[in-house]
Short mmCIF file of N, CA and C in Angstrom, two decimals:
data_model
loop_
_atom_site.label_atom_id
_atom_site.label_comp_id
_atom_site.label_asym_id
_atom_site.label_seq_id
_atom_site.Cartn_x
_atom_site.Cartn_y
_atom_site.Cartn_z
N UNK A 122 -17.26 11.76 11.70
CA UNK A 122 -16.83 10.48 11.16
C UNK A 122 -15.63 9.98 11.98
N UNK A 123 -15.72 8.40 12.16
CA UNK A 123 -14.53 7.87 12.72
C UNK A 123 -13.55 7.23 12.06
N UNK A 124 -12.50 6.94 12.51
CA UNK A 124 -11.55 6.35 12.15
C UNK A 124 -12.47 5.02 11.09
N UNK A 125 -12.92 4.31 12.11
CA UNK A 125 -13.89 2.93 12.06
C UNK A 125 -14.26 3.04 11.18
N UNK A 126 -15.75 4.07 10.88
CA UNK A 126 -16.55 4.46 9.87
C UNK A 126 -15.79 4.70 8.81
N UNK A 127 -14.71 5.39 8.56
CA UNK A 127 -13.58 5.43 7.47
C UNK A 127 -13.70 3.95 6.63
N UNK A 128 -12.60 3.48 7.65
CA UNK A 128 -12.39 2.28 6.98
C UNK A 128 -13.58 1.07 6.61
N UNK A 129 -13.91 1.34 7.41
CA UNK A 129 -15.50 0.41 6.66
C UNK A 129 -15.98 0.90 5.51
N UNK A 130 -16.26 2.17 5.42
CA UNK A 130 -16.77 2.48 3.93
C UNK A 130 -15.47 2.33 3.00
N UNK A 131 -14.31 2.45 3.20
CA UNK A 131 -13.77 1.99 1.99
C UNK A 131 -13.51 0.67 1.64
N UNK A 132 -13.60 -0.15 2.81
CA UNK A 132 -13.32 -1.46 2.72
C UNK A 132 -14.78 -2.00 1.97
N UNK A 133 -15.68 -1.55 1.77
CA UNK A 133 -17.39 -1.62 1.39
C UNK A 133 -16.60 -1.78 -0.49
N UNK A 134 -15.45 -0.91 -0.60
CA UNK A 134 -15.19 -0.96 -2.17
C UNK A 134 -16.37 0.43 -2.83
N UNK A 135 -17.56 1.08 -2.28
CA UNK A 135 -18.30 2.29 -2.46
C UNK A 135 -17.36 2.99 -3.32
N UNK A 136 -18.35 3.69 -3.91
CA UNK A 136 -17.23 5.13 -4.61
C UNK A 136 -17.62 6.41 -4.02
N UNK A 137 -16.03 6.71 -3.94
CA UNK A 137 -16.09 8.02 -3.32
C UNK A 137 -16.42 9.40 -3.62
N UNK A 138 -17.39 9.80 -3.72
CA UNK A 138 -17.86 11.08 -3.94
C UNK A 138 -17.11 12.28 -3.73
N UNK A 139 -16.75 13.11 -4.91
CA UNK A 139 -15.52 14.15 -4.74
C UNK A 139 -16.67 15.51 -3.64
N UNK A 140 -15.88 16.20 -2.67
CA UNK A 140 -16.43 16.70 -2.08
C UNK A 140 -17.17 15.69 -0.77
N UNK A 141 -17.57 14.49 -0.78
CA UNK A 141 -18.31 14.28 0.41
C UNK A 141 -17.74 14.17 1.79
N UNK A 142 -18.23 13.95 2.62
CA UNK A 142 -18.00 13.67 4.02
C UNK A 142 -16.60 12.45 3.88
N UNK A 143 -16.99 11.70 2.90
CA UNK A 143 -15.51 10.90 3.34
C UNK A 143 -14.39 11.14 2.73
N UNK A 144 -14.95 12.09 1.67
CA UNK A 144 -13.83 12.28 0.80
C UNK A 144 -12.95 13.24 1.92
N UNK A 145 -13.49 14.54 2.81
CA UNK A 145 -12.96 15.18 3.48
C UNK A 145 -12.53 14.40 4.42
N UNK A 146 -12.57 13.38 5.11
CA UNK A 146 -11.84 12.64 5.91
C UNK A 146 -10.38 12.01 5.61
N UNK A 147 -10.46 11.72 4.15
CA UNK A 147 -9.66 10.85 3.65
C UNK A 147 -8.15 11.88 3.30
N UNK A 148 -9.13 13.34 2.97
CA UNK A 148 -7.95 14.64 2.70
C UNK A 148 -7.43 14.42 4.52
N UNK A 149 -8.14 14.65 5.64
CA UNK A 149 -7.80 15.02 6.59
C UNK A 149 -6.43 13.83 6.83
N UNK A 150 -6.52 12.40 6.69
CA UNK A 150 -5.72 11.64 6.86
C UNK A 150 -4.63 11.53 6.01
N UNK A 151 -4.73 11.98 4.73
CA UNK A 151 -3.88 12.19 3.59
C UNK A 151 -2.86 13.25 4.79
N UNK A 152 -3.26 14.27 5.31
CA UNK A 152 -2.37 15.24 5.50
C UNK A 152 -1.56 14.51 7.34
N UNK A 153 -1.96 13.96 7.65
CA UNK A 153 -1.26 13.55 8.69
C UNK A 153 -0.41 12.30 8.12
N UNK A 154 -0.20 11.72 7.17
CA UNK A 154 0.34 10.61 6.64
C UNK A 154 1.13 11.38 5.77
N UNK A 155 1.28 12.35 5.35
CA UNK A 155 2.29 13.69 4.90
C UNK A 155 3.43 13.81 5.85
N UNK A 156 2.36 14.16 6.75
CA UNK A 156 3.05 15.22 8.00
C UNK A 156 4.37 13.40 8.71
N UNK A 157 4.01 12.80 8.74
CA UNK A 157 4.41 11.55 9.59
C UNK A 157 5.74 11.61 8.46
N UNK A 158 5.44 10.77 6.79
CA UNK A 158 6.25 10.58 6.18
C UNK A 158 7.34 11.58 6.32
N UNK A 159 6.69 12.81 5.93
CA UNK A 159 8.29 13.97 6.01
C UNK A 159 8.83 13.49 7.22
N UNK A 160 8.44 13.28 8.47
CA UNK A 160 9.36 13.05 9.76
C UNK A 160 10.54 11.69 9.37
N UNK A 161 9.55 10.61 8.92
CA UNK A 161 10.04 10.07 8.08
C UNK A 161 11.19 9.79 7.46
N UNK A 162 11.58 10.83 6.29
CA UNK A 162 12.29 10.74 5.29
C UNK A 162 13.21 11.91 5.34
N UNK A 163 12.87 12.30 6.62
CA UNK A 163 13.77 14.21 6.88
C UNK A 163 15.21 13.52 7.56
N UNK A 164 15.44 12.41 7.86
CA UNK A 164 16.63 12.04 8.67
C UNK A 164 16.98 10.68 8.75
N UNK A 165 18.15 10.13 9.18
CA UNK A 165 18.33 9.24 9.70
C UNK A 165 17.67 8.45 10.62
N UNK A 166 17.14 7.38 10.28
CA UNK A 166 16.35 6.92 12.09
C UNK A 166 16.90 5.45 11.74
N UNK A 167 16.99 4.98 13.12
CA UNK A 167 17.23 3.32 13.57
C UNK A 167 16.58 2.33 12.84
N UNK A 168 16.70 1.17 12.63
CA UNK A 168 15.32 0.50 12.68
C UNK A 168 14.29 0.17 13.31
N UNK A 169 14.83 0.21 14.66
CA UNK A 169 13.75 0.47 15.66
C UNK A 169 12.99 1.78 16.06
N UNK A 170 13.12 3.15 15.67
CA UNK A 170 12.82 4.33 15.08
C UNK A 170 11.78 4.12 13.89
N UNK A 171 12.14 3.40 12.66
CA UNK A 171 11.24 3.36 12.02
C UNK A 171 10.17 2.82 12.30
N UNK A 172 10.32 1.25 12.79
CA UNK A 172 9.20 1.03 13.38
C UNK A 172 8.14 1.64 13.94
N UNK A 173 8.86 2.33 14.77
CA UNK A 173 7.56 3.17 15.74
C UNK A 173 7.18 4.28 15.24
N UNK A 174 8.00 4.47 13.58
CA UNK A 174 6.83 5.81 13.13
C UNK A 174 5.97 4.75 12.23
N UNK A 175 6.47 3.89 12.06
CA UNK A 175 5.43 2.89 11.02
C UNK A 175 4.14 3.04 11.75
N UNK A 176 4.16 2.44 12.96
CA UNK A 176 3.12 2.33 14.16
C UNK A 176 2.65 3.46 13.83
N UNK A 177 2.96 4.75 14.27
CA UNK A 177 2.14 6.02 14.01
C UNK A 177 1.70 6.52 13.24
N UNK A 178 1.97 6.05 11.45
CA UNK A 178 1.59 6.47 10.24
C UNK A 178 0.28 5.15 10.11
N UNK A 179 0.24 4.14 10.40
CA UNK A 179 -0.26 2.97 10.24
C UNK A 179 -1.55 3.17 11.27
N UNK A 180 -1.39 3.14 12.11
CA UNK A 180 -2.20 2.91 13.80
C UNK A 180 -2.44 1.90 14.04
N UNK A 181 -1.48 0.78 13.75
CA UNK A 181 -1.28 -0.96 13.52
C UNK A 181 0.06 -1.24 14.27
N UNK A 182 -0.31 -1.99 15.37
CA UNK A 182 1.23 -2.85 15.67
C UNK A 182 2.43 -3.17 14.34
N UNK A 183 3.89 -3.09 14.27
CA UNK A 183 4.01 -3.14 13.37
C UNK A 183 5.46 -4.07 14.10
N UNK A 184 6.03 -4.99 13.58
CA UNK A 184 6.57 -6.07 14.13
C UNK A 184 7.97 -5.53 14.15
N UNK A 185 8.98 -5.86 15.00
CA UNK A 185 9.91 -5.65 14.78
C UNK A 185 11.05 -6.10 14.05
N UNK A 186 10.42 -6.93 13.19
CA UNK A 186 11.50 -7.66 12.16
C UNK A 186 11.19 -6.44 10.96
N UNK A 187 10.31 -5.42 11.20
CA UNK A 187 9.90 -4.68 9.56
C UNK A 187 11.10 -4.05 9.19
N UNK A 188 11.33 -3.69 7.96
CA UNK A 188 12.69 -2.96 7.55
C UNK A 188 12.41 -2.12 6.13
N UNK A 189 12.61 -0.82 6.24
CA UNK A 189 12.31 -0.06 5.22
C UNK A 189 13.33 0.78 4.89
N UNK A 190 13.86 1.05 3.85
CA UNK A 190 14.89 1.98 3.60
C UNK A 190 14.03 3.46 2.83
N UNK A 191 14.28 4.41 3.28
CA UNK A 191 13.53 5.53 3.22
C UNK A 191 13.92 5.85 1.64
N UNK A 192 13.22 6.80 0.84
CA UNK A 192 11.98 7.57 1.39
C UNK A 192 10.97 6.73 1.03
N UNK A 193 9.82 6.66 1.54
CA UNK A 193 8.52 5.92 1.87
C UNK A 193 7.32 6.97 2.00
N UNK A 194 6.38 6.81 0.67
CA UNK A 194 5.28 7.38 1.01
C UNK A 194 3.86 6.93 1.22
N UNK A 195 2.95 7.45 1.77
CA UNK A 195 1.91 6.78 1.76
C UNK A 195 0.81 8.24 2.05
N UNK A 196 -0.28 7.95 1.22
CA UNK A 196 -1.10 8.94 1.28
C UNK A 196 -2.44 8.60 1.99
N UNK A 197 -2.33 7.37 3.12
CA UNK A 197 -3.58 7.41 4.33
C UNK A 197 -2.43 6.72 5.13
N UNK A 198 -1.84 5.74 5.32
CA UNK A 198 -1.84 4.93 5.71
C UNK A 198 -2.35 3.96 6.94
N UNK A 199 -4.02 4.34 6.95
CA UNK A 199 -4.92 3.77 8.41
C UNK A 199 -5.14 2.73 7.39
N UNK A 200 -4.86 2.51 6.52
CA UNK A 200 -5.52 1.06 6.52
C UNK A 200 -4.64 0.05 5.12
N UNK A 201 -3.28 0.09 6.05
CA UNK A 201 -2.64 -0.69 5.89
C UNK A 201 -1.76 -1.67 6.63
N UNK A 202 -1.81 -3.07 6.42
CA UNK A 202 -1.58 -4.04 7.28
C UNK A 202 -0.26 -4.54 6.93
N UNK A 203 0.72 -4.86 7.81
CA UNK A 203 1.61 -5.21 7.61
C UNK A 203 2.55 -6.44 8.56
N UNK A 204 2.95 -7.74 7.68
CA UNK A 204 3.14 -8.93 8.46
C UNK A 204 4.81 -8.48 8.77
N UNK A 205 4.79 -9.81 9.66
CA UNK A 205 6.65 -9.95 10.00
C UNK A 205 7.53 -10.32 8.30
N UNK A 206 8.90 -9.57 8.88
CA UNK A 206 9.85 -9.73 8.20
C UNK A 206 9.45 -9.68 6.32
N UNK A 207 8.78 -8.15 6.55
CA UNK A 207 8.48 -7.72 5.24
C UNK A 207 9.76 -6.75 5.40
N UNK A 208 10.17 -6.53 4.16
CA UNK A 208 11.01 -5.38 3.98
C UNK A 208 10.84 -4.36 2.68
N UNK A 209 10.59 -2.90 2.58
CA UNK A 209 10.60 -1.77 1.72
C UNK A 209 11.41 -1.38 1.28
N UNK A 210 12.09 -1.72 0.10
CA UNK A 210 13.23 -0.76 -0.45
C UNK A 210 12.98 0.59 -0.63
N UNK A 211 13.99 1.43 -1.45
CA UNK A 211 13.69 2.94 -0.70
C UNK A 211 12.70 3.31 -1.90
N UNK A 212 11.91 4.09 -1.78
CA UNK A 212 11.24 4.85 -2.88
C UNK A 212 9.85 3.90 -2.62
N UNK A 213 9.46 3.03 -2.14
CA UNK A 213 7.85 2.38 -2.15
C UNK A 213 6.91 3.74 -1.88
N UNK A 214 5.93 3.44 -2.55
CA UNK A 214 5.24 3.98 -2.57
C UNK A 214 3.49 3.24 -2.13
N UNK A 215 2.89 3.69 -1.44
CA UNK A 215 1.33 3.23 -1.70
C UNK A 215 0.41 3.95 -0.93
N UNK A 216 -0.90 3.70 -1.44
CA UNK A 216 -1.94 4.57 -1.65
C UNK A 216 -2.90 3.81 -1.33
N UNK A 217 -3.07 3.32 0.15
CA UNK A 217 -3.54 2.52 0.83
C UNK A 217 -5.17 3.04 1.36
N UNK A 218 -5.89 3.70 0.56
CA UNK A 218 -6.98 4.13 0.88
C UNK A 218 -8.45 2.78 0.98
N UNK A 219 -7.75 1.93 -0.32
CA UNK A 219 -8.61 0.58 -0.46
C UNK A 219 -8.45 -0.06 -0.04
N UNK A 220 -7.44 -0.06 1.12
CA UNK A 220 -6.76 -1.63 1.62
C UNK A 220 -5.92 -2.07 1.04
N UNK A 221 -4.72 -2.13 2.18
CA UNK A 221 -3.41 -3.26 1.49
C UNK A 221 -3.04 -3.91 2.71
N UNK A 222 -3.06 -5.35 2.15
CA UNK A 222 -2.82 -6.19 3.34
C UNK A 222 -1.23 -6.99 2.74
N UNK A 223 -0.25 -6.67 3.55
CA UNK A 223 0.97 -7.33 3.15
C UNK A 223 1.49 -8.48 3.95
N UNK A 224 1.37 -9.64 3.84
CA UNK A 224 1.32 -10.65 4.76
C UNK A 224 3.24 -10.76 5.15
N UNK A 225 3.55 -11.94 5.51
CA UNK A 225 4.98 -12.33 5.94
C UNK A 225 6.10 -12.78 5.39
N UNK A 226 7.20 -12.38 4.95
CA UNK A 226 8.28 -12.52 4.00
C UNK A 226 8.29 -11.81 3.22
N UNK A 227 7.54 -10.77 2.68
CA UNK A 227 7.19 -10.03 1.30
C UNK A 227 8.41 -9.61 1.27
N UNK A 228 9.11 -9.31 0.42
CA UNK A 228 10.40 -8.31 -0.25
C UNK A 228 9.89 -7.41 -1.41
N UNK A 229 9.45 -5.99 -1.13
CA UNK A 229 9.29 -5.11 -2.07
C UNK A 229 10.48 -4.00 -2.99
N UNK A 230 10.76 -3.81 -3.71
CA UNK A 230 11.74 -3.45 -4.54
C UNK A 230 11.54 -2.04 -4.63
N UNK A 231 12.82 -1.38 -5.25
CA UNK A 231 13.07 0.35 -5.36
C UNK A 231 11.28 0.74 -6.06
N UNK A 232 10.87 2.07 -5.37
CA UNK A 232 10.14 2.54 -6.54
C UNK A 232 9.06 1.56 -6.91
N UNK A 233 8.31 0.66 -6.11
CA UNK A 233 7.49 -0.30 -6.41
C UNK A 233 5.91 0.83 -5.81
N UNK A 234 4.85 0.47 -6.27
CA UNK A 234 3.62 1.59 -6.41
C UNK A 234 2.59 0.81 -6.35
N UNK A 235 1.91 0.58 -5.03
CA UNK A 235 0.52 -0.13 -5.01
C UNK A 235 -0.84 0.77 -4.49
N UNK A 236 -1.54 0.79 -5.60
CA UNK A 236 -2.45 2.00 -5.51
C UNK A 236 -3.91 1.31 -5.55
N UNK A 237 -4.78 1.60 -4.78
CA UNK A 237 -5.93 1.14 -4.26
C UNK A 237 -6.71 1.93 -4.59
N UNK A 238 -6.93 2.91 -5.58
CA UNK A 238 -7.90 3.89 -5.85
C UNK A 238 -8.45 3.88 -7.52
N UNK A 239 -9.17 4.34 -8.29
CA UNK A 239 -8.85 4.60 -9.22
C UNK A 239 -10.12 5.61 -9.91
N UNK A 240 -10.28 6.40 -10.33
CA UNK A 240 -10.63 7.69 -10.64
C UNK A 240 -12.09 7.35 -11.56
N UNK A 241 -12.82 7.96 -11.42
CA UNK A 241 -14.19 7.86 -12.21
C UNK A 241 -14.10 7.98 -13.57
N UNK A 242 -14.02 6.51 -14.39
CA UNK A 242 -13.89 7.79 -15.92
C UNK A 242 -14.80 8.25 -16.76
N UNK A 243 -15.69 8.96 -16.02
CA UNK A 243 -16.93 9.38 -16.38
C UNK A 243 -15.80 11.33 -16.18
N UNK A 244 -15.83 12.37 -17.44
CA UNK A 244 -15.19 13.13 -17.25
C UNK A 244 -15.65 13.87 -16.37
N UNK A 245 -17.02 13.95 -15.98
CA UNK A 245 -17.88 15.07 -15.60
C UNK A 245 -18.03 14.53 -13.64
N UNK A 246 -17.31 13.57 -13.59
CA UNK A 246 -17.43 12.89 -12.28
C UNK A 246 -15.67 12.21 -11.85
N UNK A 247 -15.15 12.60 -12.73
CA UNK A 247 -13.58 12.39 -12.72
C UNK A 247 -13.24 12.41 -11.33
N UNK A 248 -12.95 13.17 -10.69
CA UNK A 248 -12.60 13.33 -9.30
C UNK A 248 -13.30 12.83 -8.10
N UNK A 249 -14.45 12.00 -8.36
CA UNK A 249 -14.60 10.92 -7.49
C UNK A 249 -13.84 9.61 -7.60
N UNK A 250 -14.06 8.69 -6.77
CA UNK A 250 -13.14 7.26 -6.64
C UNK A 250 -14.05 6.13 -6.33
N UNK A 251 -13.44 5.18 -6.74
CA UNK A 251 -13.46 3.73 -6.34
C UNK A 251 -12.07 3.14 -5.76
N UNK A 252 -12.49 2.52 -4.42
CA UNK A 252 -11.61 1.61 -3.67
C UNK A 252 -11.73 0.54 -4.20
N UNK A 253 -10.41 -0.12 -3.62
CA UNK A 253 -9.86 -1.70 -3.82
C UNK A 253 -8.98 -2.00 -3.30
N UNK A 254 -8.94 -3.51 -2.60
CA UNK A 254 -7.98 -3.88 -1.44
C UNK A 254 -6.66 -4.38 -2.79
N UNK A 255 -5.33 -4.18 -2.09
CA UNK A 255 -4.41 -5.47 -2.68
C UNK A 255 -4.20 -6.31 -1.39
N UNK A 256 -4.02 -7.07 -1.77
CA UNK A 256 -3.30 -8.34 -0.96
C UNK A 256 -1.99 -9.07 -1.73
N UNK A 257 -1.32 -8.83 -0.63
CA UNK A 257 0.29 -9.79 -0.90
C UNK A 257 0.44 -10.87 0.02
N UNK A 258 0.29 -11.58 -0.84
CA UNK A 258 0.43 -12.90 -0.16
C UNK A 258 2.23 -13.28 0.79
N UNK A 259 2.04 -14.43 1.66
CA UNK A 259 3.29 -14.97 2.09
C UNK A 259 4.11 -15.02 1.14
N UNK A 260 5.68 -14.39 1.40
CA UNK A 260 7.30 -14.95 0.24
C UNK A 260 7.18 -14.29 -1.05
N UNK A 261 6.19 -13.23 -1.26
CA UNK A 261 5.83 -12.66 -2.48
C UNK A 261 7.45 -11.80 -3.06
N UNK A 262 7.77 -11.75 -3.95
CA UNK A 262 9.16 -10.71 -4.17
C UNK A 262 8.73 -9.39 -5.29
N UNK A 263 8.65 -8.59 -5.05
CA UNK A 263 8.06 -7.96 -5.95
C UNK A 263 9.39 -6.56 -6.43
N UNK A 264 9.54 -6.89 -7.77
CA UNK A 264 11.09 -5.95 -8.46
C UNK A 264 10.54 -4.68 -8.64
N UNK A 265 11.78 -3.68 -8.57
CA UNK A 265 11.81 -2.61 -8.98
C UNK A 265 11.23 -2.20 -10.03
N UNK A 266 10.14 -0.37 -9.89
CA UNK A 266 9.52 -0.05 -10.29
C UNK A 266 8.35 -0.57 -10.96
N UNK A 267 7.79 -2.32 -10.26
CA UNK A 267 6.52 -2.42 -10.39
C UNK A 267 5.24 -1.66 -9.99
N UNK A 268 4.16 -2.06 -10.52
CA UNK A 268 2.91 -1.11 -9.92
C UNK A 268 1.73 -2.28 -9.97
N UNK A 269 1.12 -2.38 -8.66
CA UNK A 269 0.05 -3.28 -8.22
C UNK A 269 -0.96 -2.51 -8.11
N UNK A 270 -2.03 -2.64 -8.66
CA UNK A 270 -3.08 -1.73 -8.74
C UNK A 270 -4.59 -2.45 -8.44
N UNK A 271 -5.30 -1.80 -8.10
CA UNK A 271 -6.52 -1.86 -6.68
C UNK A 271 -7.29 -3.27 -7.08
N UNK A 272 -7.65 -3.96 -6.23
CA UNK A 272 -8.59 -5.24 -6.49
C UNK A 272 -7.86 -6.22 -6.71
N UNK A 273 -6.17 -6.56 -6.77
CA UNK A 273 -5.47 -7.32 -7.08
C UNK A 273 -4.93 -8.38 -6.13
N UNK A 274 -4.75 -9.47 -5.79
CA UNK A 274 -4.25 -10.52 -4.99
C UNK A 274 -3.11 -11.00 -5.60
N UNK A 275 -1.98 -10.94 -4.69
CA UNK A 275 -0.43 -11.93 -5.49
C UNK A 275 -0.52 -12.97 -4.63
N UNK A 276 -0.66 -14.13 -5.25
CA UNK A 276 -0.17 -15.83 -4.39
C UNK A 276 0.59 -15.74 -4.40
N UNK A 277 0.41 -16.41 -2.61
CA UNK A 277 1.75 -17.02 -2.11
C UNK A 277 3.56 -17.58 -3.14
N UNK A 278 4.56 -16.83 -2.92
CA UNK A 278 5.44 -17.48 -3.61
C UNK A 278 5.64 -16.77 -4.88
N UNK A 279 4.73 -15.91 -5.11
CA UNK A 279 4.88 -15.17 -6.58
C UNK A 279 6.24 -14.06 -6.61
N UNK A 280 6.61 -14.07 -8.10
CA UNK A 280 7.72 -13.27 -8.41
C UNK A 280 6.79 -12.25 -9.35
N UNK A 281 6.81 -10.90 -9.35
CA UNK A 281 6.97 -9.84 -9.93
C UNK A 281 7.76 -9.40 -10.47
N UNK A 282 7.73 -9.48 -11.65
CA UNK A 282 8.93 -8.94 -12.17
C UNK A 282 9.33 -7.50 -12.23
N UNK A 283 10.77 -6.71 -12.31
CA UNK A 283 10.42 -5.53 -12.36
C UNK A 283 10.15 -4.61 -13.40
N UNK A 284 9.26 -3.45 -13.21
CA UNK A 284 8.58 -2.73 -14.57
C UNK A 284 7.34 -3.43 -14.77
N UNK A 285 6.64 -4.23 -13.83
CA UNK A 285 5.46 -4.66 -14.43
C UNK A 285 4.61 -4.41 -13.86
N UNK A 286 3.31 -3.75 -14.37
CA UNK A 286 2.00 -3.07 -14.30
C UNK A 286 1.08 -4.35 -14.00
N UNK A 287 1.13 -5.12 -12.57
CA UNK A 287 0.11 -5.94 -12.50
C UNK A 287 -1.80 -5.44 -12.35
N UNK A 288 -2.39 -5.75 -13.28
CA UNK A 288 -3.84 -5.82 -13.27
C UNK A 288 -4.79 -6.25 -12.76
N UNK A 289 -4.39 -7.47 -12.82
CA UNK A 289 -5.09 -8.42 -12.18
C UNK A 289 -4.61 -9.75 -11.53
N UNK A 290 -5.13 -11.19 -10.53
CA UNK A 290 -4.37 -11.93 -9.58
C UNK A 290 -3.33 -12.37 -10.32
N UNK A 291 -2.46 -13.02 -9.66
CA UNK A 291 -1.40 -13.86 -9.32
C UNK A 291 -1.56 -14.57 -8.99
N UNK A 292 -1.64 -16.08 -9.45
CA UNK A 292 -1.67 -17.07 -8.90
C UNK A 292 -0.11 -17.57 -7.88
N UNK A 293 -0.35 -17.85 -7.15
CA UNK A 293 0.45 -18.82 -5.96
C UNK A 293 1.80 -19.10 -7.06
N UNK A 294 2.78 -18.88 -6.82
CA UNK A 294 4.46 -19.64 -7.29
C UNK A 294 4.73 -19.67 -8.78
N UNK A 295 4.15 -18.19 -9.13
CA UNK A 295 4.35 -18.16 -10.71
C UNK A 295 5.04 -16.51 -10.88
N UNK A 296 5.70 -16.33 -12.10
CA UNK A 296 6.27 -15.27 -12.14
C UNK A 296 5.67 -14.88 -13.19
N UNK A 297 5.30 -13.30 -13.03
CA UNK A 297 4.56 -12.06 -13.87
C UNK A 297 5.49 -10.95 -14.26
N UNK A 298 5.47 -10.29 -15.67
CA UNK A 298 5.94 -9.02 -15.62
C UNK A 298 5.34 -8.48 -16.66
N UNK A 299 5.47 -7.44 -17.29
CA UNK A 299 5.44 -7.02 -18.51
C UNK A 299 4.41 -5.95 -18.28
N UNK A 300 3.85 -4.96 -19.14
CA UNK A 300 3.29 -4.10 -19.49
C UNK A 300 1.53 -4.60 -20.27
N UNK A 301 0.33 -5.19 -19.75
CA UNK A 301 0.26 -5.41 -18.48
C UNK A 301 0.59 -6.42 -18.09
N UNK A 302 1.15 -7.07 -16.72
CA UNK A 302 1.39 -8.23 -16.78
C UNK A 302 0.98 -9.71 -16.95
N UNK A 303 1.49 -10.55 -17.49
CA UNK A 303 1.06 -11.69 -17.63
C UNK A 303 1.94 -12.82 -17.26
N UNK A 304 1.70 -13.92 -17.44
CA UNK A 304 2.52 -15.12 -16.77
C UNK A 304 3.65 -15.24 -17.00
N UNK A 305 4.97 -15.53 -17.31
CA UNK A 305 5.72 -16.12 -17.92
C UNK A 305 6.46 -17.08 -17.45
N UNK A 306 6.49 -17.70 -16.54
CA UNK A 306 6.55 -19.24 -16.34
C UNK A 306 6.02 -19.48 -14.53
N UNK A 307 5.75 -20.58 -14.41
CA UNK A 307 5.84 -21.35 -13.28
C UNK A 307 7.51 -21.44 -12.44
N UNK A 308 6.90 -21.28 -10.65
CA UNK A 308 8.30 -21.39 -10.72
C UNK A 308 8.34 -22.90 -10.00
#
């Protein structure tokens, strides 16, 4: 299996069969996106340092306006996209197996969790998966200890509030929070 073939079948949205051929691929990349993060989060690095492990955890050009304050995890990260002058506060987390596409301006907050997977709830098949892309739109701000979860789109301009379990889209220039989230005003 390739890199390619990877990401196409998860980008397909397929479910992942515990034990199969991709599931063992996805362990194999899980552990080099380990191995990267600890380098990661074991020290001090530049911002131009981070960058270029971004590049190597990613296998994506990664711009030099990016800015992340450590620690930062990610359990594939081949297939995550990332625009100019996004910035990671420390503790982000994501689980970029379904696709996450983070477009330009984004500001992500402490401890924020975007997870692209989500577990069979069939008990007897539990440990297989289903993928799902997020997408963050342009100027998105998203607060501390939110969680964006798989199949979700934030419009352009949206506020997240923090502590909020988004479900489902975001429309364009409106602010969400709450447990799960929902609208609470236009901005």
């Amino acid at each position: 299996m390739t890199l390619k073939d990877f990401l196409d079948y998860m980008d397909s949205g397929q479910k992942v069969e515990a034990g199969s051929e991709i599931h063992q691929y996805m362990s194999k990349l899980s552990q080099e996106a380990m191995r990267l993060t600890a380098e990661l989060n074991s020290r001090y690095h530049t911002p131009e340092e981070i960058v270029a492990l971004m590049h190597r955890i990613t296998g994506r050009p990664i711009d030099d306006s990016f800015r992340l304050f450590p620690p930062f995890t990610t359990d594939c990260g081949k297939n995550l996209r990332i625009g100019k002058h996004v910035f990671f506060n420390s503790g982000v987390r994501i689980q970029d197996q379904g696709g996450v596409t983070i477009e330009d301006d984004v500001l992500i907050g402490h401890n924020v969790v975007l997870a692209t997977i989500n577990h069979d709830p069939d008990p007897a098949h539990r440990a297989s998966m289903y993928p799902g892309p997020i997408h963050i739109s342009r100027r998105v701000w998203i607060g501390s200890n939110a969680t964006i979860l798989k199949g979700v789109t934030i419009g352009e301009g949206a506020i997240i509030a923090a502590g909020a379990v988004v479900t489902k889209d975001v429309p364009a220039g409106t602010v969400y929070g709450g447990v799960p989230a929902r609208k609470i005003k236009d901005l």
